[in-house]
CSV table of C-alpha atoms in Angstrom, one decimal:
chain,number,residue,atom,x,y,z
Y,9,UNK,CA,43.7,-14.5,91.5
Y,10,UNK,CA,42.4,-11.5,89.4
Y,11,UNK,CA,44.8,-12.5,86.7
Y,12,UNK,CA,43.3,-15.9,86.8
Y,13,UNK,CA,39.6,-14.6,86.7
Y,14,UNK,CA,40.5,-12.3,84.0
Y,15,UNK,CA,42.1,-14.6,81.9
Y,16,UNK,CA,39.4,-17.2,81.9
Y,17,UNK,CA,36.4,-14.2,81.5
Y,18,UNK,CA,38.4,-13.9,77.9
Y,19,UNK,CA,38.4,-17.7,77.2
Y,20,UNK,CA,35.0,-17.9,77.4
Y,21,UNK,CA,34.6,-14.8,75.6
Y,22,UNK,CA,36.6,-16.2,72.8
Y,23,UNK,CA,34.6,-19.3,73.2
Y,24,UNK,CA,31.1,-17.5,73.6
Y,25,UNK,CA,31.8,-15.7,69.9
Y,26,UNK,CA,33.3,-19.2,68.3
Y,27,UNK,CA,30.3,-20.5,69.2
Y,28,UNK,CA,28.4,-17.7,67.1
Y,29,UNK,CA,30.5,-18.4,64.5
Y,30,UNK,CA,30.5,-22.0,64.1
Y,31,UNK,CA,26.6,-21.9,64.2
Y,32,UNK,CA,26.6,-22.0,60.5
Y,33,UNK,CA,29.2,-24.4,60.0
Y,34,UNK,CA,26.8,-26.6,62.2
Y,35,UNK,CA,23.8,-25.9,60.1
Y,36,UNK,CA,25.0,-26.7,56.9
Y,37,UNK,CA,27.1,-29.7,58.0
Y,38,UNK,CA,23.1,-30.9,59.8
Y,39,UNK,CA,21.7,-29.9,55.9
Y,40,UNK,CA,24.2,-31.6,54.3
Y,41,UNK,CA,23.7,-34.9,56.4
Y,42,UNK,CA,19.6,-34.2,56.2
Y,43,UNK,CA,20.3,-35.0,52.2
Y,44,UNK,CA,22.3,-38.2,53.0
Y,45,UNK,CA,19.3,-39.8,55.2
Y,46,UNK,CA,16.7,-38.8,52.1
Y,47,UNK,CA,19.3,-40.3,49.3
Y,48,UNK,CA,19.1,-42.8,51.6
Y,49,UNK,CA,15.3,-42.7,52.1
Y,50,UNK,CA,14.6,-42.2,48.5
Y,51,UNK,CA,16.9,-45.7,47.6
Y,52,UNK,CA,14.5,-47.3,49.7
Y,53,UNK,CA,11.6,-46.4,48.3
Y,54,UNK,CA,13.0,-46.8,44.7
Y,55,UNK,CA,13.8,-50.6,45.6
Y,56,UNK,CA,10.8,-51.1,47.1
Y,57,UNK,CA,8.8,-50.2,44.1
Y,58,UNK,CA,11.6,-51.9,41.9
Y,59,UNK,CA,10.6,-55.3,43.7
Y,60,UNK,CA,7.2,-55.0,42.9
Y,61,UNK,CA,7.1,-54.1,39.8
Y,62,UNK,CA,9.4,-57.5,39.9
Y,63,UNK,CA,8.4,-61.2,40.0
Y,64,UNK,CA,4.9,-61.2,42.4
Y,65,UNK,CA,4.9,-60.8,45.6
Y,66,UNK,CA,2.4,-62.1,48.2
Y,67,UNK,CA,2.3,-59.8,50.8
Y,68,UNK,CA,2.1,-56.7,48.6
Y,69,UNK,CA,-0.3,-54.3,50.7
Y,70,UNK,CA,2.9,-54.4,53.0
Y,71,UNK,CA,5.5,-54.0,50.3
Y,72,UNK,CA,3.1,-50.7,49.3
Y,73,UNK,CA,2.8,-49.9,53.3
Y,74,UNK,CA,6.8,-49.8,53.5
Y,75,UNK,CA,7.4,-47.5,50.1
Y,76,UNK,CA,4.2,-45.2,51.4
Y,77,UNK,CA,7.1,-45.0,55.1
Y,78,UNK,CA,9.7,-44.8,53.3
Y,79,UNK,CA,8.0,-41.7,50.4
Y,80,UNK,CA,6.8,-40.0,53.6
Y,81,UNK,CA,10.0,-40.2,55.5
Y,82,UNK,CA,11.6,-38.4,52.4
Y,83,UNK,CA,9.0,-35.7,52.0
Y,84,UNK,CA,9.6,-35.4,56.2
Y,85,UNK,CA,13.0,-34.9,55.5
Y,86,UNK,CA,12.6,-32.7,52.7
Y,87,UNK,CA,10.7,-30.0,55.1
Y,88,UNK,CA,13.3,-30.6,57.2
Y,89,UNK,CA,15.8,-29.7,55.4
Y,90,UNK,CA,13.9,-26.6,53.7
Y,91,UNK,CA,13.7,-25.2,56.8
Y,92,UNK,CA,17.7,-25.7,57.2
Y,93,UNK,CA,18.6,-23.5,54.7
Y,94,UNK,CA,15.9,-20.7,56.1
Y,95,UNK,CA,17.6,-21.2,58.9
Y,96,UNK,CA,21.4,-20.8,57.2
Y,97,UNK,CA,20.5,-18.6,55.2
Y,98,UNK,CA,19.2,-16.8,58.2
Y,99,UNK,CA,22.3,-17.3,60.2
Y,100,UNK,CA,25.2,-16.8,57.5
Y,101,UNK,CA,23.2,-12.7,56.7
Y,102,UNK,CA,23.7,-12.4,60.3
Y,103,UNK,CA,27.1,-13.7,61.1
Y,104,UNK,CA,28.3,-12.0,57.6
Y,105,UNK,CA,26.9,-8.5,59.1
Y,106,UNK,CA,28.7,-9.0,62.4
Y,107,UNK,CA,31.9,-9.4,60.3
Y,108,UNK,CA,31.1,-6.5,58.8
Y,109,UNK,CA,31.5,-4.4,61.8
Y,110,UNK,CA,35.1,-5.5,62.1
Y,111,UNK,CA,37.3,-2.6,62.1
Y,112,UNK,CA,40.5,-4.8,61.1
Y,113,UNK,CA,40.6,-6.0,57.1
Y,114,UNK,CA,42.9,-8.3,58.3
Y,115,UNK,CA,40.5,-10.4,61.3
Y,116,UNK,CA,37.5,-9.6,58.9
Y,117,UNK,CA,39.5,-11.9,56.3
Y,118,UNK,CA,40.4,-14.3,58.2
Y,119,UNK,CA,37.3,-14.2,60.0
Y,120,UNK,CA,35.2,-14.9,56.5
Y,121,UNK,CA,37.5,-17.6,55.4
Y,122,UNK,CA,37.2,-19.9,58.8
Y,123,UNK,CA,33.4,-19.4,59.0
Y,124,UNK,CA,31.5,-18.6,56.0
Y,125,UNK,CA,33.7,-20.4,53.8
Y,126,UNK,CA,35.1,-23.3,56.5
Y,127,UNK,CA,38.6,-23.0,54.9
Y,128,UNK,CA,40.7,-24.7,58.2
Y,129,UNK,CA,43.1,-22.2,59.8
Y,130,UNK,CA,46.6,-24.5,58.3
Y,131,UNK,CA,45.4,-23.8,54.8
Y,132,UNK,CA,44.8,-19.9,55.6
Y,133,UNK,CA,48.6,-19.5,57.1
Y,134,UNK,CA,49.2,-21.6,54.3
Y,135,UNK,CA,47.9,-19.3,51.3
Y,136,UNK,CA,48.6,-16.2,53.6
Y,137,UNK,CA,52.5,-17.9,53.4
Y,138,UNK,CA,51.8,-17.1,57.5
Y,139,UNK,CA,53.5,-18.6,60.4
Y,140,UNK,CA,50.3,-21.2,61.6
Y,141,UNK,CA,50.9,-19.0,65.6
Y,142,UNK,CA,51.0,-15.9,64.0
Y,143,UNK,CA,47.4,-17.0,62.2
Y,144,UNK,CA,46.0,-18.7,65.6
Y,145,UNK,CA,46.9,-15.4,67.4
Y,146,UNK,CA,45.1,-13.1,64.6
Y,147,UNK,CA,42.3,-15.7,64.9
Y,148,UNK,CA,42.7,-15.0,68.6
Y,149,UNK,CA,42.3,-11.3,68.5
Y,150,UNK,CA,39.9,-11.4,65.8
Y,151,UNK,CA,37.6,-13.3,68.5
Y,152,UNK,CA,37.5,-11.1,71.2
Y,153,UNK,CA,36.3,-8.1,68.6
Y,154,UNK,CA,33.9,-10.4,67.6
Y,155,UNK,CA,32.7,-10.6,71.3
Y,156,UNK,CA,33.1,-6.9,71.8
Y,157,UNK,CA,30.3,-6.2,68.9
Y,158,UNK,CA,28.3,-9.2,70.3
Y,159,UNK,CA,28.2,-8.1,73.4
Y,160,UNK,CA,27.2,-4.2,72.2
Y,161,UNK,CA,24.5,-5.9,70.4
Y,162,UNK,CA,23.6,-7.3,73.5
Y,163,UNK,CA,23.4,-4.0,75.4
Y,164,UNK,CA,21.2,-2.3,72.6
Y,165,UNK,CA,18.6,-5.5,73.2
Y,166,UNK,CA,18.1,-5.1,76.6
């Protein structure tokens, strides 16, 4: 029973550290999706503009209103993107500073590749000429090391 409890705590801590590290990629993905949305709204606005310049449309006020709405959406999304970029810069800086506290160079390189450069563990194994299981084992140890750093940080913040 004690072993199961300790094992569950270790798995939870690994997950906490992993969630912390994965936030960088999540924010980056949100930025990319917002950029796609922005392009779509820009295309809508330009499509409406093209219609306005072509043949006369009976309800040009409706068309102008749609164009204004699309432009407004574009501007709103641009603000969101700027905000997310600021958050990404801060988060990356925080994660990198945390990784730089690792004592083990292999763990540092592995986590930097995985969570800052978004390289899948399989690709890291291939590049390093390691068995995939060795990479996942090292990854698990590295997550434990990061969790210890995060735990120390929490104690200092209290």
